Short mmCIF file of C-alpha atoms in Angstrom, two decimals:
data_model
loop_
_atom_site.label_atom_id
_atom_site.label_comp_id
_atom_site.label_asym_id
_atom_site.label_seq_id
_atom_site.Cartn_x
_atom_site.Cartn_y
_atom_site.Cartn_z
CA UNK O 9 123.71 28.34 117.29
CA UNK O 10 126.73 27.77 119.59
CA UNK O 11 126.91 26.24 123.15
CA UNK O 12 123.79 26.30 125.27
CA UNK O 13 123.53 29.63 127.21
CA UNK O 14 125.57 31.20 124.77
CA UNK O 15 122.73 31.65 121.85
CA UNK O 16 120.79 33.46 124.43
CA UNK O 17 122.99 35.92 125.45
CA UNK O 18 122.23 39.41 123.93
CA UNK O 19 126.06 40.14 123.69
CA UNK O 20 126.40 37.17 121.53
CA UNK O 21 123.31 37.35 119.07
CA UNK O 22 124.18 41.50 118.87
CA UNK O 23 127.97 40.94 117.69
CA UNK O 24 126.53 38.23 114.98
CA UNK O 25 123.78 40.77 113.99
CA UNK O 26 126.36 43.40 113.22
CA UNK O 27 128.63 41.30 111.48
CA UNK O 28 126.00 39.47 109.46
CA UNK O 29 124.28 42.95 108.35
CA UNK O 30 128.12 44.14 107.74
CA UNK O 31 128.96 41.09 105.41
CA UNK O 32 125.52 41.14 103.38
CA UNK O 33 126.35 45.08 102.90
CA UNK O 34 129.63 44.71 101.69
CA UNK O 35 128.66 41.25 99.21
CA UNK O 36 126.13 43.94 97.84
CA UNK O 37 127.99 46.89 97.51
CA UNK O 38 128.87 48.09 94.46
CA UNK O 39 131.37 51.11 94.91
CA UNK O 40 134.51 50.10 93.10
CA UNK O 41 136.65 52.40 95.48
CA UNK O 42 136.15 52.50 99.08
CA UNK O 43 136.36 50.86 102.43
CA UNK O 44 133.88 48.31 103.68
CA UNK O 45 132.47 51.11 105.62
CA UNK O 46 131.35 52.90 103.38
CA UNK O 47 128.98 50.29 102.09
CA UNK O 48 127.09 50.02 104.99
CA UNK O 49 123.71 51.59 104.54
CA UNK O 50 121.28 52.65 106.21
CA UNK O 51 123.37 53.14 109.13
CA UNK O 52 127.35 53.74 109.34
CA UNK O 53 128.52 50.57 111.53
CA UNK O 54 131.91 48.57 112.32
CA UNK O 55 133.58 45.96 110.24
CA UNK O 56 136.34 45.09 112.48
CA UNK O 57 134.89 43.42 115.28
CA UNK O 58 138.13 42.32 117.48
CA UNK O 59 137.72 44.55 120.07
CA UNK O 60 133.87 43.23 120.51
CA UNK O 61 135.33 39.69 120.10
CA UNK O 62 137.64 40.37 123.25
CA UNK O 63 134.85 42.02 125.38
CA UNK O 64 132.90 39.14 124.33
CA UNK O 65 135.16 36.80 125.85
CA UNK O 66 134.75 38.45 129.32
CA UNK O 67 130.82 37.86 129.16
CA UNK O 68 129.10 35.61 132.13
CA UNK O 69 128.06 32.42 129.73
CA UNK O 70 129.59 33.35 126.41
CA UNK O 71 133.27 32.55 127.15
CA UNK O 72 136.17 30.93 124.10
CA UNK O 73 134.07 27.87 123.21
CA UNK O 74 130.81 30.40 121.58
CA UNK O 75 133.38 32.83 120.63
CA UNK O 76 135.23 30.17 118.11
CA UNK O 77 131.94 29.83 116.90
CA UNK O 78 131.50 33.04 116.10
CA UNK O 79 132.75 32.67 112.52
CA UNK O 80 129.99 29.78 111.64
CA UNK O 81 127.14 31.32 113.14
CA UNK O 82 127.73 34.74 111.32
CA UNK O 83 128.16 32.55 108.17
CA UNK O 84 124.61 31.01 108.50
CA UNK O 85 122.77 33.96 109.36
CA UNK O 86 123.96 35.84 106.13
CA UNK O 87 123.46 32.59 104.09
CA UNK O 88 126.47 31.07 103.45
CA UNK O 89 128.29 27.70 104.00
CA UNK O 90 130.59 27.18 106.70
CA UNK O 91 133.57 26.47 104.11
CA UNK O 92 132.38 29.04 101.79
CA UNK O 93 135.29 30.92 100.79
CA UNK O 94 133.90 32.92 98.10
CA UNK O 95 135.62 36.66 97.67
CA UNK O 96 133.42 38.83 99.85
CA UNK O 97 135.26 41.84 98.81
CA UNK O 98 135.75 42.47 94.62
CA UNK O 99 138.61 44.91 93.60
CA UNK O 100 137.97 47.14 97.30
CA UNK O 101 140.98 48.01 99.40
CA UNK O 102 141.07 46.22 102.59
CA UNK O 103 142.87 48.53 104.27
CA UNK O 104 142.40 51.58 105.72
CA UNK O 105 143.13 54.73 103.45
CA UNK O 106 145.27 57.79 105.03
CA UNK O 107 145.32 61.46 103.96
CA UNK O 108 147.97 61.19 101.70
CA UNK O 109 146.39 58.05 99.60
CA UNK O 110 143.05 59.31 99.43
CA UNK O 111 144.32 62.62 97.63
CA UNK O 112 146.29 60.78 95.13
CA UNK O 113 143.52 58.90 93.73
CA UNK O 114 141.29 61.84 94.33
CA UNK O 115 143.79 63.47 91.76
CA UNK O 116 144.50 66.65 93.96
CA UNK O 117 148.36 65.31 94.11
CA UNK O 118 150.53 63.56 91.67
CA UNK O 119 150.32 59.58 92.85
CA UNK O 120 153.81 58.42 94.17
CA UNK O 121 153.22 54.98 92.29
CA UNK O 122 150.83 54.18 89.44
CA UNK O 123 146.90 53.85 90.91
CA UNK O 124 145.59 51.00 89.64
CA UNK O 125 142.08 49.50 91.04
CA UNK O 126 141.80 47.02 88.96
CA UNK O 127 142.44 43.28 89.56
CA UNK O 128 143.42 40.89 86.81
CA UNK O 129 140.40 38.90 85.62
CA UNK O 130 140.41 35.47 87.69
CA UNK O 131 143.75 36.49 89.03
CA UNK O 132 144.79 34.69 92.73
CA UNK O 133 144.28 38.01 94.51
CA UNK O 134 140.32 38.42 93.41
CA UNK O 135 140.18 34.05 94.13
CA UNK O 136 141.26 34.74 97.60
CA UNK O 137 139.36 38.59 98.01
CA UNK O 138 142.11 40.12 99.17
CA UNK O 139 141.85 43.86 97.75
CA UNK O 140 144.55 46.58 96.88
CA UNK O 141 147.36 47.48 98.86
CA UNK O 142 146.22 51.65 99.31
CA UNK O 143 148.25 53.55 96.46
CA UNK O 144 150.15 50.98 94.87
CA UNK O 145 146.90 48.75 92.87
CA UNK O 146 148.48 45.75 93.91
CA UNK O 147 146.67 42.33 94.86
CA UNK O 148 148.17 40.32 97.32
CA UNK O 149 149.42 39.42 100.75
CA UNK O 150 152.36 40.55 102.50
CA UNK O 151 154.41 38.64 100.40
CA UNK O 152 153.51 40.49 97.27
CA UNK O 153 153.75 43.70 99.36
CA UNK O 154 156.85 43.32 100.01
CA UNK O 155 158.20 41.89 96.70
CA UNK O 156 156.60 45.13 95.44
CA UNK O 157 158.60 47.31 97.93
CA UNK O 158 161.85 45.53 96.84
CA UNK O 159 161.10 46.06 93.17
CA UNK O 160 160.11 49.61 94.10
CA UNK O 161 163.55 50.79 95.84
CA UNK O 162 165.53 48.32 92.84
CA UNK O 163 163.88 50.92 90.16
CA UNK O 164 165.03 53.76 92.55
CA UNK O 165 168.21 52.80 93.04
CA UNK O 166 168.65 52.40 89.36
CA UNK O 167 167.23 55.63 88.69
CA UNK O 168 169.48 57.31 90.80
CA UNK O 169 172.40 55.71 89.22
CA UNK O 170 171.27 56.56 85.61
CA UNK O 171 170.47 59.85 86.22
CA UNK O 172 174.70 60.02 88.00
CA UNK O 173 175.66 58.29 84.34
CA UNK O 174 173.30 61.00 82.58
CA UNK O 175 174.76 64.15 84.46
CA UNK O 176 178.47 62.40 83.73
CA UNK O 177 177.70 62.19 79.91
CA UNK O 178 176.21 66.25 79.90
CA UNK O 179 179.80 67.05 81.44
CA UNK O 180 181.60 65.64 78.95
CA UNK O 181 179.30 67.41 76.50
CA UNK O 182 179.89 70.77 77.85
CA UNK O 183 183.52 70.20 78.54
CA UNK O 184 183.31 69.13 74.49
CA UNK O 185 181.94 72.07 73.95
CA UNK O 186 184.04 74.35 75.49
CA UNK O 187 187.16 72.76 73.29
CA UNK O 188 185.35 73.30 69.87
CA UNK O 189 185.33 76.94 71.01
CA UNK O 190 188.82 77.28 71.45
CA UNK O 191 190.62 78.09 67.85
CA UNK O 192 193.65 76.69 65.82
CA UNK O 193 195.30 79.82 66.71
CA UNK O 194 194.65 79.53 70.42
CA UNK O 195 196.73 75.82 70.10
CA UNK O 196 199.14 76.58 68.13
CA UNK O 197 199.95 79.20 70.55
CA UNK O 198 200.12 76.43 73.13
CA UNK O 199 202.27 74.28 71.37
CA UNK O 200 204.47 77.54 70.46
CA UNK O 201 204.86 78.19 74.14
CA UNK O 202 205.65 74.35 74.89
CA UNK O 203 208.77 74.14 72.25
CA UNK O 204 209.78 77.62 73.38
CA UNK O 205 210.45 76.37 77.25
CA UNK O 206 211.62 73.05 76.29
CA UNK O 207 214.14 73.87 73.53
CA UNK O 208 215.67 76.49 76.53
CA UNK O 209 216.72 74.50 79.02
CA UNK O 210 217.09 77.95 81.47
CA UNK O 211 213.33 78.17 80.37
CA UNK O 212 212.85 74.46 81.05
CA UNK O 213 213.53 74.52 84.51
CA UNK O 214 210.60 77.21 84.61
CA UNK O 215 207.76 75.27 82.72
CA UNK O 216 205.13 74.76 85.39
CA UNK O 217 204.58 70.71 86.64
CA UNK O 218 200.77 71.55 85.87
CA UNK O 219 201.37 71.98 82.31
CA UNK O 220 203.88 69.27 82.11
CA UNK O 221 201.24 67.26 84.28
CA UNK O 222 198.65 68.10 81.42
CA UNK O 223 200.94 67.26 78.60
CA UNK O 224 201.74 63.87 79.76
CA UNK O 225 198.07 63.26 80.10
CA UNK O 226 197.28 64.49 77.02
CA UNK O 227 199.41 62.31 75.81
CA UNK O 228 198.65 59.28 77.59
CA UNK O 229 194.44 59.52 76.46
CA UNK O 230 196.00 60.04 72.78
CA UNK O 231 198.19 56.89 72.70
CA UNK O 232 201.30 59.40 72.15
CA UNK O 233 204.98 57.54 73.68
CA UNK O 234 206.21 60.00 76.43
CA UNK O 235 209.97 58.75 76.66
CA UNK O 236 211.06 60.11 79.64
CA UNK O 237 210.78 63.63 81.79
CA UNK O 238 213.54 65.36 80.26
CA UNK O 239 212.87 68.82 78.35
CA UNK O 240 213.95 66.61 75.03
CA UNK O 241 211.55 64.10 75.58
CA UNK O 242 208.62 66.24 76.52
CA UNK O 243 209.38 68.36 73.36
CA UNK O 244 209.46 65.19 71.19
CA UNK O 245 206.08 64.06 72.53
CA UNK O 246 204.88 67.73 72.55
CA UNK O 247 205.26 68.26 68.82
CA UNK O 248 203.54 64.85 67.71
CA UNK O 249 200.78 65.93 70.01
CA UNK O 250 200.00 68.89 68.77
CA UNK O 251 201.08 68.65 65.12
CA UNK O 252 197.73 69.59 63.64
CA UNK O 253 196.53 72.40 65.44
CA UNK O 254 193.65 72.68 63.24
CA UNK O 255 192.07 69.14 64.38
CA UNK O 256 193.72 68.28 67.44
CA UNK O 257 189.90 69.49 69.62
CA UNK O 258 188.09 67.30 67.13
CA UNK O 259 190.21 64.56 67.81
CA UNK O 260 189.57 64.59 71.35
CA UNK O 261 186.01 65.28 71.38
CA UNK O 262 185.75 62.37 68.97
CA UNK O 263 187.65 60.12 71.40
CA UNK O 264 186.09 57.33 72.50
CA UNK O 265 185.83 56.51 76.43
CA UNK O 266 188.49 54.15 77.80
CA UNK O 267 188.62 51.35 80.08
CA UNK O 268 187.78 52.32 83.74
CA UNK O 269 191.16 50.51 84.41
CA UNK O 270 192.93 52.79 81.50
CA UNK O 271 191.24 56.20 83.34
CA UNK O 272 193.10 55.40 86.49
CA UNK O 273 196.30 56.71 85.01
CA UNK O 274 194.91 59.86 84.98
CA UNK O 275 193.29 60.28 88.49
CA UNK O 276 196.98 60.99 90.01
CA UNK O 277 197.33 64.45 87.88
CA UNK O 278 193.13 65.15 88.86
CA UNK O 279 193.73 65.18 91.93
CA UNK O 280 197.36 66.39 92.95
CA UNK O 281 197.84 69.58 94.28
CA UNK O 282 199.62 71.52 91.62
CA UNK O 283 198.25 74.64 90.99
CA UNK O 284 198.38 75.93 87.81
CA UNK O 285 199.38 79.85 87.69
CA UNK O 286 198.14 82.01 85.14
CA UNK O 287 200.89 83.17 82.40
CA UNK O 288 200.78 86.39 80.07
CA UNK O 289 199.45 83.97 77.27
CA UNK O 290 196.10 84.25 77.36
CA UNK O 291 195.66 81.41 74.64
CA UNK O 292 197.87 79.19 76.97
CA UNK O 293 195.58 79.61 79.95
CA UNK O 294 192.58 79.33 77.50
CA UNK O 295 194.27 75.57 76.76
CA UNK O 296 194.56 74.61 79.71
CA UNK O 297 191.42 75.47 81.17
CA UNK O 298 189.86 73.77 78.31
CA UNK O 299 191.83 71.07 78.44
CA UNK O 300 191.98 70.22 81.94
CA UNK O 301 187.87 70.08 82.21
CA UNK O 302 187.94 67.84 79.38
CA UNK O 303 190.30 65.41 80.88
CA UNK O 304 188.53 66.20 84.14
CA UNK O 305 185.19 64.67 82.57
CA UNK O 306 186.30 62.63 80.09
CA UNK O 307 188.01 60.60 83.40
CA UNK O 308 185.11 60.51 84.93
CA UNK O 309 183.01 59.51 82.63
CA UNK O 310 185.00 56.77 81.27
CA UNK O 311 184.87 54.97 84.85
CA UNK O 312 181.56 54.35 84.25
CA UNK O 313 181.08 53.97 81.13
CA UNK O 314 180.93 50.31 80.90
CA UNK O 315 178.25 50.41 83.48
CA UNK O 316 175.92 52.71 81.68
CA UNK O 317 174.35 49.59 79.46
CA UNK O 318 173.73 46.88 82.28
CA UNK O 319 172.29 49.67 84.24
CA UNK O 320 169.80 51.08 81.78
CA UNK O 321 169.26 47.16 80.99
CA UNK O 322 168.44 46.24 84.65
CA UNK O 323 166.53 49.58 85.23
CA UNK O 324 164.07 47.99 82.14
CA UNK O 325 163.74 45.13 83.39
CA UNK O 326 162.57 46.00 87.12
CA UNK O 327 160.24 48.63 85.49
CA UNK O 328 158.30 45.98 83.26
CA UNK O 329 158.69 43.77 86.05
CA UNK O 330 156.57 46.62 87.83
CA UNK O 331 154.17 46.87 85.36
CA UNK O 332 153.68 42.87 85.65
CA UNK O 333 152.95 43.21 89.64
CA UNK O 334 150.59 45.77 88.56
CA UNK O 335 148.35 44.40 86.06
CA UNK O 336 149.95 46.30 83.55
CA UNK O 337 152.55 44.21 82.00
CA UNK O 338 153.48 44.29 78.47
CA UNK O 339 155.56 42.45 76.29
CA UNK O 340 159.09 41.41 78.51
CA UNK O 341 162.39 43.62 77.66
CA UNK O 342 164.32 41.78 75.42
#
């Protein structure tokens, strides 16, 4: 076939000899993983011929016109039709497998994403013959590549942030935990010290801003009136705080998370640079330790709390959506 001249040349007739015995190899192999190459038996020869194309080019008599021929001649040798476009290659990777990829589906390395080799049955990937992307068992184009790649750093992302909302909730826990430990005795001791400082006003003018700072906060997460700064006022607010010793931990570890726009009253006493110094009371600095990594976390927390649900929603979503670019799909989150 091809121009005159052209048919004849032993450059020509050799690159369509390789091509047609590497086609009829690969429409009759029946290795479900592997390159092209690998079919090719008796001998081990190339399937990407654009290097011989180009050399071609260059040959006295062959030239552009019997190179775009190339296609057609190869086509007829092995059998087929011109406009055949048949899948030559059925659930194969079409491109070239590194290190890395070959050892995850080997199974001598955990797999990075879920190996899948298997097309959907009559699916537009196996129509067309394109095979799966190496590592990922996804049919397609670049398209579909890189929608997977997008869905792929999505689920990341959200992972990341769920796992930050996760090690948020496990503080609070803890910092719950450390305030069932402390005893009635321990805060009636606070509140002791509290109405002993305030009711003095010589003592008053001692009382640390930390533990004022901590009082008012207190108060503010428990929806207790602070009227004022003066010794009377904190007193007032002090006592309805802490009226019931015996309960008042429960009550906070029982509190429910405010509004992210709520929690901002309390970043200004978080973050200030009081220092709180250590007093002969060893129940007061056990309440205010306690009590100041509870707020600590329970702030924290609480700014993110209303993002914990759509992110554990959207992070479900991406994940079946996943599963649907990978032949796995189930049943769509509801």
């Amino acid at each position: 076939e091809g121009t005159e001249g052209a048919g004849c040349s032993p450059e020509y007739q050799g690159v369509v000899g390789l091509a047609a015995q590497s086609m009829n190899e690969a429409l009759s192999c029946r290795q479900v993983c592997g390159h092209p190459k690998r079919c090719q038996k008796p001998w081990l020869v190339r399937t990407h011929f654009g290097d011989m194309v180009q050399h071609l080019r260059k040959v006295k008599g062959v030239g552009d016109d019997a190179v775009r021929r190339l296609p057609a001649d190869v086509m007829k040798v092995v059998g087929l039709e011109e406009d055949d476009d048949s899948a030559v290659l059925f659930k194969k990777p079409r491109e070239y497998w590194g290190l890395l990829e070959m050892a995850e589906y080997g199974g001598l390395v955990p797999p990075r994403l879920p190996l899948d080799l298997k097309f959907p049955r009559g699916g537009a990937g196996e129509a067309a013959g394109a095979g799966n992307l190496p590592g990922t068992g996804l049919a397609g184009g670049g398209a579909t590549h890189a929608r997977y790649e997008e869905v792929a750093n999505e689920i990341m992302k959200l992972r990341l942030q769920k796992s930050q909302h996760e090690e948020l909730r496990a503080q609070l826990h803890r910092a719950e935990g450390q305030l069932r430990r402390l005893s009635p005795h321990t805060v009636f001791q606070l509140r002791s010290y509290l109405e002993q400082h305030l009711k003095d006003a010589g003592l008053a003018s001692q009382l640390q801003e930390a533990i004022v700072g901590l009082l008012q906060c207190l108060c503010a997460v428990c929806r207790v009136d602070v009227q004022g700064n003066s010794p009377e006022a904190l007193l007032s607010s002090a006592r309805k705080l802490l009226r019931d010793p015996h309960s008042f931990t429960s009550k906070l570890c029982n509190m429910p998370t405010v509004t992210s726009e709520e929690a901002q009253g309390l970043a200004p006493f978080l973050v200030s640079g009081q220092q709180y110094k250590r007093v002969r009371e060893k129940e007061v600095n056990e309440c205010y330790e306690a009590f100041h990594s509870w707020l600590s976390s329970f702030y924290l927390f609480s700014s993110i709390a209303d993002q914990v649900a759509p992110a554990s929603e959207a992070l479900e979503r991406q994940e079946w959506l996943m599963r649907r670019l990978t032949g796995q799909a189930d049943d769509p989150p509801r």
